[in-house]
Amino acid sequence: MTDDRTIQAPARRFTGKVAVVTGGGSGIGAACARRLAAEGAAVVIADIAAEAGEQVAEALRADGHQAAHIPCDVALAADWQRLADTVRATHGRVDVVVSNAYAMAIAPTHELAEPDWHRVLDVILKAAYLAVRHLHGLLPAAGGSLVAVSSVHALRGRAGFAPYAAAKGGLEALVRQLAVEYGPALRVNAVTPGPIATPQWRFTSEPDLRAEAERTVLGRFGTPEEVAAAVAFLASGEAAFITGATLPIDGGMTIRL
Ligand SMILES: NC(=O)c1ccc[n+]([C@@H]2O[C@H](COP(=O)([O-])OP(=O)(O)OC[C@H]3O[C@@H](n4cnc5c(N)ncnc54)[C@H](O)[C@@H]3O)[C@@H](O)[C@H]2O)c1
């Protein structure tokens, strides 16, 4: 059995395409930006963290790819409008949208402050609606693709995660809704990651990291590149007959009793 986690880009499936990746300044979003760019896409990173977003874009440009960072709080309609205007002027189109940015608030539900509830729902769930609202006019008449990054929290409860779970569950329902509403022109799918080694785990203790890894069948965290490979597949023509799907990238976490 091989255990080769080096994923080779199979082809340049996105040559001539334009991809918008939210939260592309870090973790899974940055891996998606790198993967889509490596396969030929012009990548627009929409991140609230200006420095991080610019750094990823700059590194891609240094490697000869077409990439830009547009500062954007995905919860704000005005930011989406500005992004859409800029992309219209620069590229005139958007072929791929990766809705990946997230916010998190962890607290017992009865202690959760109302603004925190709204923020998590807005950054994860409303953002996907705003993406469609503002980018619809830039999507192609055929062959467009939106991939939302969900979470195993959409499927399983864990104490303290109410707004995150509700937002991700809502996101998966919205993916199916949008797939029906905008197909066949636009395919809409989700990936449902389990534990993935990104900066969001930086404050977790070693024993807790080990316990999290052991909840998966494969006994480890996934890599951002492993999620990006699935996102790129779903966004590509190779997934041309897949829409409204949610693909677990969780090392088997959610199939275990
Ligand atoms: N890492 C995991 O274990 C894991 C597991 C399941 C699901 N996910 C999902 O994967 C996605 C990416 O997570 P990650 O671990 O790569 O996180 P990360 O913290 O490494 O990166 C998140 C990025 O989103 C940006 N961002 C945050 N709020 C934003 C906003 N309002 N507007 C624009 N950008 C914003 C941040 O600046 C950051 O660059 C999220 O949707 C998360 O829910 C992650």
Coordinates of C-alpha atoms and ligand atoms in Angstrom, one line a residue:
M1 CA 0.0 0.0 0.0
T2 CA 1.3 3.4 -0.8
D3 CA 1.0 6.4 1.4
D4 CA 2.0 9.1 -1.0
R5 CA 0.4 12.4 0.2
T6 CA 2.1 14.3 -2.6
I7 CA -0.8 15.1 -4.9
Q8 CA 0.2 15.8 -8.5
A9 CA -1.9 18.3 -10.4
P10 CA -3.3 16.0 -13.1
A11 CA -3.7 18.7 -15.8
R12 CA -4.3 22.3 -16.3
R13 CA -8.1 22.1 -15.9
F14 CA -8.6 25.8 -15.4
T15 CA -6.7 27.4 -18.2
G16 CA -8.5 30.6 -19.2
K17 CA -10.8 30.4 -16.1
V18 CA -11.3 32.9 -13.3
A19 CA -11.7 31.7 -9.8
V20 CA -12.7 33.6 -6.7
V21 CA -11.6 32.0 -3.4
T22 CA -12.9 33.5 -0.1
G23 CA -10.7 33.1 2.9
G24 CA -7.8 32.4 0.4
G25 CA -5.2 34.0 2.7
S26 CA -4.8 30.9 4.9
G27 CA -5.3 27.2 5.3
I28 CA -7.7 25.4 3.0
G29 CA -8.5 28.6 1.1
A30 CA -4.8 29.3 0.4
A31 CA -4.4 25.7 -0.8
C32 CA -7.4 26.0 -3.1
A33 CA -5.9 29.3 -4.5
R34 CA -2.6 27.6 -5.1
R35 CA -4.2 24.5 -6.7
L36 CA -6.5 26.4 -9.0
A37 CA -3.6 28.7 -10.0
A38 CA -1.3 25.8 -10.6
E39 CA -4.0 24.4 -13.0
G40 CA -4.1 27.6 -14.9
A41 CA -6.8 29.7 -13.3
A42 CA -6.5 33.5 -12.7
V43 CA -7.2 33.5 -9.0
V44 CA -8.9 36.3 -7.0
I45 CA -8.4 35.9 -3.3
A46 CA -11.2 37.5 -1.2
D47 CA -10.0 37.7 2.4
I48 CA -10.6 40.1 5.3
A49 CA -7.0 39.7 6.3
A50 CA -5.3 42.1 3.9
E51 CA -1.7 41.1 4.6
A52 CA -2.4 37.3 4.5
G53 CA -4.4 37.6 1.3
E54 CA -1.8 39.7 -0.4
Q55 CA 1.0 37.4 0.7
V56 CA -0.7 34.4 -1.0
A57 CA -1.4 36.4 -4.1
E58 CA 2.2 37.7 -4.2
A59 CA 3.7 34.2 -3.9
L60 CA 1.5 33.0 -6.7
R61 CA 2.5 35.9 -9.0
A62 CA 6.2 35.2 -8.1
D63 CA 5.6 31.7 -9.5
G64 CA 4.2 33.1 -12.7
H65 CA 0.5 32.7 -12.0
Q66 CA -2.2 35.3 -12.3
A67 CA -3.4 36.2 -8.9
A68 CA -4.7 39.2 -6.9
H69 CA -6.1 39.9 -3.5
I70 CA -9.2 41.9 -3.0
P71 CA -9.9 42.9 0.6
C72 CA -13.4 41.6 1.4
D73 CA -15.5 40.8 4.4
V74 CA -17.7 38.2 2.9
A75 CA -20.5 39.1 5.3
L76 CA -20.8 42.5 3.8
A77 CA -22.8 43.2 0.6
A78 CA -20.8 46.4 -0.1
D79 CA -17.6 44.4 -0.1
W80 CA -19.0 41.9 -2.6
Q81 CA -20.2 44.7 -4.8
R82 CA -16.8 46.2 -4.8
L83 CA -15.2 42.8 -5.5
A84 CA -17.6 42.2 -8.4
D85 CA -16.9 45.6 -9.9
T86 CA -13.2 45.0 -9.7
V87 CA -13.4 41.5 -11.2
R88 CA -15.7 42.7 -14.0
A89 CA -13.2 45.4 -14.9
T90 CA -10.2 43.1 -14.7
H91 CA -11.4 39.7 -16.0
G92 CA -15.0 40.3 -17.2
R93 CA -16.1 36.9 -15.8
V94 CA -16.0 34.4 -12.9
D95 CA -16.0 30.6 -13.6
V96 CA -15.3 29.2 -10.2
V97 CA -16.3 30.4 -6.7
V98 CA -15.0 28.7 -3.6
S99 CA -17.0 29.8 -0.6
N100 CA -14.6 29.0 2.2
A101 CA -14.2 31.8 4.7
Y102 CA -15.6 31.2 8.1
A103 CA -16.1 32.6 11.6
M104 CA -16.3 30.7 14.8
A105 CA -17.8 31.4 18.2
I106 CA -17.6 28.6 20.8
A107 CA -19.9 28.8 23.9
P108 CA -22.7 27.0 25.5
T109 CA -25.7 28.0 23.5
H110 CA -27.5 29.7 26.4
E111 CA -24.5 31.8 27.0
L112 CA -23.7 32.7 23.4
A113 CA -24.0 36.5 22.7
E114 CA -26.4 37.4 19.9
P115 CA -23.9 39.3 17.8
D116 CA -21.7 36.2 17.8
W117 CA -24.6 34.1 16.5
H118 CA -25.2 36.6 13.7
R119 CA -21.5 36.9 12.8
V120 CA -21.0 33.2 12.4
L121 CA -24.1 32.8 10.4
D122 CA -23.3 35.8 8.2
V123 CA -19.7 34.8 7.4
I124 CA -20.5 31.2 6.6
L125 CA -24.1 31.1 5.3
K126 CA -25.1 34.6 4.2
A127 CA -21.7 34.9 2.4
A128 CA -22.7 32.1 0.0
Y129 CA -26.0 34.0 -0.8
L130 CA -24.1 37.3 -1.3
A131 CA -21.6 35.5 -3.6
V132 CA -24.5 34.4 -5.9
R133 CA -26.2 37.8 -5.6
H134 CA -23.2 39.8 -6.6
L135 CA -21.3 37.4 -8.9
H136 CA -24.3 36.0 -10.8
G137 CA -23.9 38.5 -13.7
L138 CA -20.3 37.4 -14.1
L139 CA -20.9 33.7 -14.3
P140 CA -20.8 31.9 -17.7
A141 CA -24.0 30.7 -19.4
A142 CA -22.6 27.2 -19.0
G143 CA -19.9 25.5 -17.1
G144 CA -19.8 27.7 -13.9
S145 CA -19.1 26.0 -10.6
L146 CA -19.5 27.0 -6.9
V147 CA -17.9 24.9 -4.2
A148 CA -18.7 25.6 -0.6
V149 CA -16.5 24.4 2.2
S150 CA -18.7 22.9 4.9
S151 CA -17.7 20.9 7.9
V152 CA -18.4 17.6 9.7
H153 CA -20.2 19.9 12.2
A154 CA -23.0 20.1 9.7
L155 CA -23.7 16.4 10.4
R156 CA -22.7 15.8 14.1
G157 CA -23.2 17.8 17.3
R158 CA -20.5 18.8 19.6
A159 CA -21.1 21.0 22.7
G160 CA -20.5 24.7 22.2
F161 CA -20.7 24.8 18.4
A162 CA -24.3 25.8 17.8
P163 CA -23.9 28.7 15.4
Y164 CA -21.1 27.0 13.4
A165 CA -23.1 23.8 13.1
A166 CA -26.3 25.7 12.2
A167 CA -24.3 27.7 9.6
K168 CA -22.6 24.7 8.0
G169 CA -25.9 22.6 8.0
G170 CA -27.6 25.6 6.4
L171 CA -24.8 25.9 3.9
E172 CA -25.2 22.3 2.8
A173 CA -29.0 22.9 2.3
L174 CA -28.3 26.1 0.4
V175 CA -25.8 24.1 -1.9
R176 CA -28.6 21.8 -2.9
Q177 CA -31.1 24.7 -3.3
L178 CA -28.7 26.6 -5.5
A179 CA -27.8 23.5 -7.5
V180 CA -31.5 23.1 -8.4
E181 CA -32.1 26.8 -8.9
Y182 CA -29.1 27.6 -11.1
G183 CA -28.5 24.3 -12.9
P184 CA -27.6 23.4 -15.5
A185 CA -25.6 26.6 -16.1
L186 CA -24.0 26.5 -12.6
R187 CA -23.0 23.4 -10.7
V188 CA -23.0 23.8 -6.9
N189 CA -21.3 21.3 -4.6
A190 CA -19.8 21.2 -1.1
V191 CA -16.9 19.5 0.6
T192 CA -17.3 18.4 4.2
P193 CA -13.9 18.4 5.8
G194 CA -13.1 16.7 9.1
P195 CA -10.0 17.8 11.0
I196 CA -7.5 19.5 8.6
A197 CA -4.1 20.8 9.7
T198 CA -4.6 24.6 9.4
P199 CA -3.9 27.5 11.7
Q200 CA -7.3 27.2 13.3
W201 CA -5.9 24.4 15.4
R202 CA -2.9 26.4 16.7
F203 CA -4.3 26.8 20.2
T204 CA -5.3 23.2 20.6
S205 CA -3.2 21.1 23.0
E206 CA -1.2 18.1 21.8
P207 CA -3.4 15.5 23.6
D208 CA -6.6 17.1 22.1
L209 CA -5.0 17.1 18.6
R210 CA -4.2 13.4 19.1
A211 CA -7.7 12.7 20.3
E212 CA -9.2 14.5 17.3
A213 CA -7.0 12.5 14.9
E214 CA -8.0 9.3 16.5
R215 CA -11.7 10.1 15.8
T216 CA -11.0 9.5 12.1
V217 CA -10.7 6.0 10.6
L218 CA -7.4 7.0 9.0
G219 CA -5.9 8.2 12.3
R220 CA -4.6 11.6 11.3
F221 CA -5.5 15.1 10.3
G222 CA -6.0 15.8 6.6
T223 CA -3.9 18.4 4.8
P224 CA -5.3 21.6 3.2
E225 CA -3.9 20.3 -0.1
E226 CA -6.1 17.1 0.2
V227 CA -9.2 19.4 0.6
A228 CA -8.0 21.6 -2.3
A229 CA -7.7 18.5 -4.6
A230 CA -11.3 17.7 -4.0
V231 CA -12.5 21.3 -4.4
A232 CA -10.6 21.5 -7.7
F233 CA -12.1 18.2 -8.9
L234 CA -15.7 19.4 -8.0
A235 CA -15.0 22.7 -9.7
S236 CA -13.6 21.1 -12.9
G237 CA -15.1 19.6 -16.0
E238 CA -14.3 16.1 -14.6
A239 CA -17.2 16.6 -12.2
A240 CA -19.5 17.8 -15.0
F241 CA -22.3 15.4 -13.9
I242 CA -22.0 16.2 -10.2
T243 CA -24.2 18.9 -8.7
G244 CA -25.8 19.3 -5.3
A245 CA -23.4 16.9 -3.8
T246 CA -21.6 17.0 -0.4
L247 CA -18.3 15.2 -0.5
P248 CA -16.8 14.1 2.9
I249 CA -13.1 14.8 3.2
D250 CA -12.9 13.6 6.8
G251 CA -10.7 10.5 6.9
G252 CA -13.8 8.5 7.8
M253 CA -14.7 10.5 10.9
T254 CA -18.4 10.6 10.2
I255 CA -18.9 6.9 9.2
R256 CA -17.6 5.6 12.5
L257 CA -20.0 4.4 15.3
Ligands
LIG1 N1 -9.3 23.2 9.5 C1 -10.3 22.3 9.8 O1 -10.1 21.4 10.6 C2 -11.6 22.5 9.1 C3 -12.5 21.4 9.3 C4 -13.8 21.5 8.7 C5 -14.1 22.6 8.0 N2 -13.2 23.6 7.9 C6 -13.6 24.8 7.1 O2 -12.6 25.1 6.1 C7 -12.7 26.5 5.8 C8 -11.3 27.1 6.0 O3 -10.8 26.8 7.3 P1 -9.3 26.9 7.6 O4 -9.0 25.9 8.6 O5 -8.5 26.9 6.3 O6 -9.2 28.3 8.3 P2 -8.0 29.4 8.4 O7 -8.3 30.1 9.7 O8 -6.7 28.9 8.1 O9 -8.4 30.4 7.2 C9 -9.6 31.2 7.2 C10 -9.4 32.4 6.3 O10 -10.7 33.0 6.2 C11 -10.5 34.4 6.4 N3 -11.7 35.1 6.8 C12 -12.2 35.0 8.1 N4 -13.3 35.8 8.1 C13 -13.5 36.3 6.9 C14 -14.4 37.2 6.3 N5 -15.5 37.7 7.1 N6 -14.3 37.6 5.1 C15 -13.3 37.1 4.3 N7 -12.3 36.3 4.8 C16 -12.4 35.9 6.1 C17 -9.3 34.5 7.3 O11 -8.7 35.8 7.3 C18 -8.4 33.4 6.9 O12 -7.5 33.8 5.9 C19 -13.7 27.1 6.8 O13 -15.0 27.2 6.1 C20 -13.8 26.0 7.9 O14 -15.1 26.0 8.5 C21 -12.0 23.6 8.4

